[in-house]
């Protein structure tokens, strides 16, 4: 069966520290992968998406970057975190066109 | 311009009653898909229902139905016989075009179901 794993579940990081969030998908090949961020009490904002290994598209210019080193692995990174990077980060992959996304369980990041 | 608009920040409903959550969308693409997701306090996003722009009938999934009015560009979610476990944030989303999928989400509606 197809599953998506995202970790860690929660993270508290100081301003200026690096970040690495990992997302992996099982049970499928060549998925479309996405990173979304949700600020407290807000909707989801698409940050990055990838249609294949090494192919990354950025939706919003920011302090973050993404990489896809393997077919089923998607990584969100930052060299130096800002307070405004706090939020709930969700990884997702797309299945059939009429099934939308399947989301990971999310990472709640607090930058202090 | 906003592609997906959810005008109700919060809604209240009594258990066992029906509730409608509003969603309007904006697109010039004749091919699109509309989705509803539920986000409980745990944060996970749960897919509820899908409506394609060419679908002739309104989508239904158990207690969920989508009131699709194409001319008005609205895709309201109807939850029948509300349960306490329905209390959550609800997001409407749209995919435009065929092929590669990129979902755009609305700002969400918080639903509270009271006993």
XYZ file of N, CA, C and O in Angstrom, chain B:
460
model
N -5.757 37.626 -7.739
C -7.120 37.358 -7.267
C -7.178 35.979 -6.601
O -6.447 35.064 -6.985
N -8.040 35.883 -5.616
C -8.201 34.623 -4.912
C -8.811 33.598 -5.829
O -9.834 33.851 -6.465
N -8.210 32.431 -5.886
C -8.747 31.365 -6.703
C -9.840 30.609 -5.951
O -10.783 30.114 -6.563
N -9.668 30.476 -4.659
C -10.624 29.753 -3.828
C -11.012 30.670 -2.663
O -10.133 31.187 -1.975
N -12.289 30.861 -2.470
C -12.772 31.732 -1.409
C -13.707 30.970 -0.482
O -14.694 30.388 -0.933
N -13.360 30.984 0.779
C -14.232 30.422 1.814
C -14.569 31.583 2.745
O -13.701 32.060 3.472
N -15.798 32.019 2.720
C -16.186 33.244 3.416
C -16.580 33.032 4.863
O -16.792 34.001 5.597
N -16.691 31.793 5.283
C -17.127 31.496 6.653
C -15.924 31.098 7.498
O -15.457 29.975 7.400
N -15.410 31.986 8.344
C -14.277 31.598 9.187
C -14.682 30.516 10.193
O -13.865 29.659 10.542
N -15.941 30.574 10.674
C -16.404 29.593 11.637
C -17.869 29.290 11.456
O -18.649 30.149 11.053
N -18.222 28.036 11.740
C -19.621 27.621 11.660
C -19.944 26.762 12.877
O -19.082 26.014 13.365
N -21.188 26.893 13.339
C -21.635 26.089 14.473
C -22.843 25.267 14.026
O -23.708 25.749 13.285
N -22.906 24.043 14.495
C -24.040 23.187 14.171
C -24.279 22.248 15.346
O -23.343 21.893 16.067
N -25.525 21.893 15.520
C -25.849 20.925 16.572
C -25.706 19.517 16.028
O -25.953 19.260 14.835
N -25.343 18.643 16.897
C -25.228 17.231 16.545
C -26.504 16.761 15.847
O -27.616 17.164 16.209
N -26.327 15.954 14.807
C -27.407 15.345 14.022
C -28.041 16.296 13.005
O -28.863 15.857 12.190
N -27.662 17.569 13.050
C -28.166 18.507 12.056
C -27.251 18.493 10.835
O -26.100 18.045 10.890
N -27.744 19.027 9.712
C -26.942 19.180 8.505
C -26.309 20.570 8.490
O -26.852 21.521 9.077
N -25.156 20.675 7.835
C -24.471 21.973 7.734
C -23.866 22.105 6.339
O -23.451 21.109 5.735
N -23.859 23.334 5.834
C -23.273 23.621 4.527
C -22.093 24.562 4.691
O -22.225 25.642 5.292
N -20.967 24.165 4.151
C -19.757 24.998 4.168
C -19.549 25.537 2.760
O -19.514 24.779 1.798
N -19.412 26.858 2.665
C -19.379 27.510 1.365
C -17.981 27.550 0.751
O -16.974 27.688 1.458
N -17.950 27.473 -0.565
C -16.706 27.594 -1.316
C -17.029 28.135 -2.702
O -17.891 27.585 -3.399
N -16.378 29.204 -3.086
C -16.474 29.680 -4.465
C -15.080 29.674 -5.069
O -14.080 29.782 -4.346
N -15.031 29.536 -6.384
C -13.747 29.430 -7.044
C -13.708 30.311 -8.281
O -14.760 30.757 -8.764
N -12.523 30.526 -8.751
C -12.336 31.397 -9.915
C -11.323 30.748 -10.842
O -10.169 30.547 -10.468
N -11.762 30.418 -12.042
C -10.868 29.871 -13.046
C -11.457 30.097 -14.421
O -12.675 30.143 -14.578
N -10.588 30.216 -15.404
C -11.025 30.321 -16.804
C -10.744 29.026 -17.548
O -11.072 28.909 -18.733
N -10.154 28.079 -16.837
C -9.844 26.784 -17.450
C -11.108 25.925 -17.447
O -11.752 25.794 -16.406
N -11.490 25.339 -18.573
C -12.710 24.521 -18.592
C -12.540 23.187 -17.868
O -13.530 22.551 -17.491
N -11.309 22.787 -17.649
C -11.056 21.518 -16.974
C -10.437 21.790 -15.619
O -9.344 22.364 -15.528
N -11.124 21.398 -14.590
C -10.613 21.618 -13.229
C -11.258 20.611 -12.289
O -12.235 19.929 -12.631
N -10.691 20.511 -11.113
C -11.224 19.620 -10.095
C -11.326 20.353 -8.773
O -10.498 21.213 -8.461
N -12.318 20.009 -8.033
C -12.554 20.654 -6.740
C -12.510 19.601 -5.636
O -13.039 18.499 -5.801
N -11.875 19.939 -4.534
C -11.646 18.997 -3.445
C -12.040 19.635 -2.117
O -11.939 20.853 -1.946
N -12.423 18.780 -1.194
C -12.604 19.195 0.193
C -11.746 18.307 1.082
O -11.705 17.079 0.908
N -11.074 18.977 2.030
C -10.253 18.285 3.008
C -10.697 18.677 4.406
O -11.128 19.808 4.648
N -10.515 17.740 5.320
C -10.801 17.965 6.738
C -9.478 17.940 7.499
O -8.639 17.073 7.265
N -9.300 18.915 8.381
C -8.097 18.952 9.205
C -8.493 18.997 10.681
O -8.838 20.048 11.215
N -8.448 17.863 11.377
C -8.720 17.872 12.816
C -7.589 18.544 13.571
O -6.582 18.948 12.971
N -7.738 18.650 14.870
C -6.748 19.364 15.686
C -5.370 18.711 15.626
O -4.356 19.362 15.897
N -5.307 17.447 15.252
C -4.014 16.755 15.136
C -3.181 17.304 13.970
O -1.968 17.102 13.929
N -3.823 17.971 13.019
C -3.108 18.589 11.913
C -3.127 17.805 10.613
O -2.831 18.351 9.557
N -3.437 16.535 10.657
C -3.438 15.759 9.412
C -4.512 16.279 8.468
O -5.523 16.826 8.887
N -4.266 16.141 7.189
C -5.224 16.565 6.164
C -5.896 15.319 5.603
O -5.229 14.435 5.063
N -7.209 15.266 5.723
C -7.967 14.084 5.315
C -8.821 14.432 4.111
O -9.670 15.329 4.173
N -8.606 13.719 3.013
C -9.402 13.931 1.804
C -10.839 13.482 2.045
O -11.092 12.398 2.576
N -11.803 14.316 1.649
C -13.214 13.988 1.849
C -13.932 13.665 0.550
O -14.602 12.635 0.447
N -13.810 14.556 -0.435
C -14.667 14.424 -1.604
C -14.072 15.206 -2.769
O -13.341 16.186 -2.576
N -14.383 14.731 -3.981
C -13.868 15.344 -5.202
C -15.009 15.555 -6.203
O -15.916 14.724 -6.318
N -14.917 16.686 -6.939
C -15.870 16.976 -8.018
C -15.086 17.447 -9.226
O -14.336 18.417 -9.140
N -15.261 16.787 -10.350
C -14.631 17.222 -11.586
C -15.523 18.192 -12.334
O -16.752 18.107 -12.243
N -14.915 19.064 -13.110
C -15.695 20.109 -13.790
C -16.639 19.534 -14.836
O -17.641 20.155 -15.185
N -16.346 18.345 -15.328
C -17.201 17.741 -16.343
C -18.190 16.733 -15.759
O -18.987 16.151 -16.492
N -18.122 16.551 -14.456
C -19.044 15.605 -13.829
C -20.463 16.154 -13.882
O -20.698 17.311 -13.514
N -21.381 15.299 -14.326
C -22.774 15.739 -14.480
C -23.518 15.737 -13.153
O -24.462 16.514 -12.967
N -23.116 14.851 -12.262
C -23.835 14.738 -11.001
C -22.969 15.235 -9.852
O -21.732 15.171 -9.896
N -23.638 15.698 -8.805
C -22.924 16.113 -7.604
C -22.289 14.898 -6.939
O -22.901 13.831 -6.836
N -21.059 15.093 -6.454
C -20.359 14.008 -5.791
C -20.935 13.758 -4.401
O -21.369 14.688 -3.712
N -20.934 12.492 -4.010
C -21.351 12.122 -2.661
C -20.384 11.075 -2.126
O -19.912 10.215 -2.869
N -20.094 11.174 -0.819
C -19.268 10.187 -0.134
C -19.811 10.037 1.277
O -19.523 10.829 2.166
N -20.658 9.051 1.467
C -21.238 8.843 2.785
C -22.066 10.039 3.214
O -23.011 10.427 2.522
N -21.692 10.649 4.349
C -22.449 11.812 4.852
C -22.047 13.121 4.178
O -22.627 14.173 4.470
N -21.058 13.050 3.301
C -20.582 14.253 2.614
C -21.162 14.313 1.205
O -21.181 13.308 0.487
N -21.605 15.474 0.822
C -22.004 15.698 -0.560
C -21.514 17.073 -0.986
O -21.299 17.963 -0.149
N -21.289 17.214 -2.265
C -20.778 18.469 -2.800
C -21.864 19.071 -3.668
O -22.283 18.457 -4.655
N -22.318 20.252 -3.313
C -23.325 20.973 -4.075
C -22.605 21.822 -5.116
O -22.160 22.939 -4.835
N -22.483 21.262 -6.320
C -21.701 21.876 -7.386
C -22.620 22.696 -8.284
O -23.509 22.156 -8.938
N -22.401 24.012 -8.287
C -23.163 24.905 -9.152
C -22.170 25.619 -10.064
O -21.585 26.646 -9.700
N -22.008 25.041 -11.243
C -20.939 25.460 -12.157
C -21.093 26.902 -12.594
O -20.116 27.650 -12.660
N -22.313 27.292 -12.936
C -22.548 28.657 -13.425
C -22.215 29.689 -12.349
O -21.719 30.778 -12.646
N -22.443 29.339 -11.108
C -22.147 30.251 -9.993
C -20.720 30.089 -9.494
O -20.287 30.800 -8.596
N -20.022 29.097 -10.022
C -18.671 28.771 -9.574
C -18.631 28.546 -8.069
O -17.827 29.132 -7.336
N -19.542 27.696 -7.628
C -19.540 27.359 -6.206
C -19.497 25.842 -6.033
O -20.004 25.086 -6.874
N -18.897 25.417 -4.942
C -18.725 23.992 -4.653
C -18.860 23.811 -3.147
O -17.880 23.556 -2.442
N -20.079 23.927 -2.676
C -20.314 23.880 -1.230
C -20.329 22.447 -0.720
O -20.871 21.547 -1.371
N -19.767 22.259 0.457
C -19.758 20.949 1.105
C -20.956 20.854 2.041
O -21.161 21.747 2.876
N -21.710 19.781 1.916
C -22.839 19.539 2.805
C -22.514 18.316 3.651
O -22.190 17.255 3.122
N -22.580 18.507 4.961
C -22.387 17.390 5.885
C -23.736 17.095 6.512
O -24.338 17.966 7.167
N -24.223 15.903 6.310
C -25.521 15.543 6.885
C -25.302 14.858 8.230
O -24.233 14.285 8.479
N -26.291 14.942 9.087
C -26.260 14.251 10.386
C -24.918 14.463 11.082
O -24.165 13.517 11.334
N -24.612 15.713 11.404
C -23.313 16.051 11.998
C -23.034 15.241 13.256
O -23.933 14.935 14.047
N -21.755 14.933 13.415
C -21.288 14.198 14.591
C -20.240 15.047 15.315
O -19.611 15.910 14.711
N -20.045 14.762 16.592
C -19.056 15.521 17.361
C -17.675 15.430 16.723
O -16.904 16.387 16.741
N -17.379 14.292 16.130
C -16.084 14.099 15.477
C -15.908 14.895 14.200
O -14.805 14.919 13.627
N -16.957 15.556 13.749
C -16.846 16.408 12.565
C -16.234 17.766 12.889
O -15.896 18.526 11.975
N -16.095 18.074 14.161
C -15.475 19.347 14.552
C -14.036 19.377 14.049
O -13.220 18.523 14.417
N -13.728 20.350 13.207
C -12.417 20.416 12.556
C -12.387 21.635 11.647
O -13.387 22.347 11.497
N -11.216 21.866 11.036
C -11.099 22.837 9.954
C -11.400 22.125 8.653
O -11.003 20.976 8.458
N -12.085 22.827 7.752
C -12.418 22.268 6.455
C -11.880 23.194 5.369
O -12.125 24.401 5.385
N -11.146 22.590 4.427
C -10.534 23.360 3.359
C -11.087 22.927 2.004
O -11.191 21.729 1.708
N -11.399 23.916 1.193
C -11.765 23.706 -0.192
C -10.506 23.941 -1.029
O -9.680 24.817 -0.697
N -10.335 23.158 -2.088
C -9.145 23.307 -2.929
C -9.506 23.057 -4.383
O -10.492 22.365 -4.684
N -8.693 23.605 -5.276
C -8.951 23.456 -6.713
C -7.669 23.085 -7.455
O -6.599 23.617 -7.159
N -7.824 22.184 -8.407
C -6.762 21.855 -9.347
C -7.219 22.339 -10.714
O -8.329 22.037 -11.134
N -6.348 23.073 -11.397
C -6.706 23.570 -12.719
C -6.025 22.752 -13.797
O -4.870 22.371 -13.668
N -6.754 22.520 -14.879
C -6.174 21.879 -16.045
C -5.998 20.390 -15.874
O -6.348 19.806 -14.853
N -5.454 19.785 -16.885
C -5.188 18.351 -16.869
C -3.713 18.124 -16.590
O -2.914 19.043 -16.559
N -3.365 16.868 -16.390
C -1.955 16.561 -16.206
C -1.463 16.895 -14.820
O -2.078 16.539 -13.832
N -0.361 17.597 -14.738
C 0.275 17.874 -13.455
C -0.672 18.586 -12.505
O -1.364 19.521 -12.868
N -0.676 18.112 -11.272
C -1.619 18.635 -10.305
C -0.951 19.592 -9.346
O 0.065 19.280 -8.767
N -1.543 20.726 -9.186
C -1.113 21.673 -8.178
C -2.385 22.201 -7.535
O -3.208 22.828 -8.198
N -2.584 21.902 -6.276
C -3.806 22.311 -5.600
C -3.636 23.678 -4.945
O -2.623 23.940 -4.301
N -4.649 24.506 -5.120
C -4.712 25.798 -4.442
C -5.809 25.712 -3.396
O -6.928 25.303 -3.707
N -5.484 26.101 -2.175
C -6.407 25.947 -1.056
C -7.036 27.264 -0.654
O -6.433 28.337 -0.793
N -8.260 27.171 -0.130
C -8.883 28.312 0.502
C -8.359 28.470 1.926
O -7.514 27.693 2.378
N -8.875 29.478 2.621
C -8.391 29.779 3.968
C -9.043 28.920 5.042
O -8.614 28.951 6.191
N -10.076 28.186 4.674
C -10.664 27.236 5.600
C -11.840 27.761 6.396
O -12.019 28.978 6.561
N -12.652 26.829 6.883
C -13.780 27.115 7.775
C -13.667 26.197 8.975
O -13.519 24.991 8.815
N -13.746 26.782 10.161
C -13.701 25.961 11.383
C -15.126 25.592 11.761
O -15.963 26.462 11.987
N -15.389 24.304 11.816
C -16.714 23.798 12.169
C -16.705 23.267 13.597
O -15.820 22.479 13.958
N -17.657 23.719 14.387
C -17.825 23.202 15.740
C -19.187 22.540 15.845
O -20.210 23.160 15.550
N -19.183 21.285 16.248
C -20.421 20.542 16.420
C -20.691 20.425 17.915
O -19.850 19.935 18.675
N -21.868 20.891 18.329
C -22.203 20.858 19.751
C -23.206 19.737 20.036
O -24.017 19.390 19.168
N -23.149 19.189 21.264
C -24.083 18.097 21.609
C -25.525 18.583 21.676
O -25.787 19.760 21.891
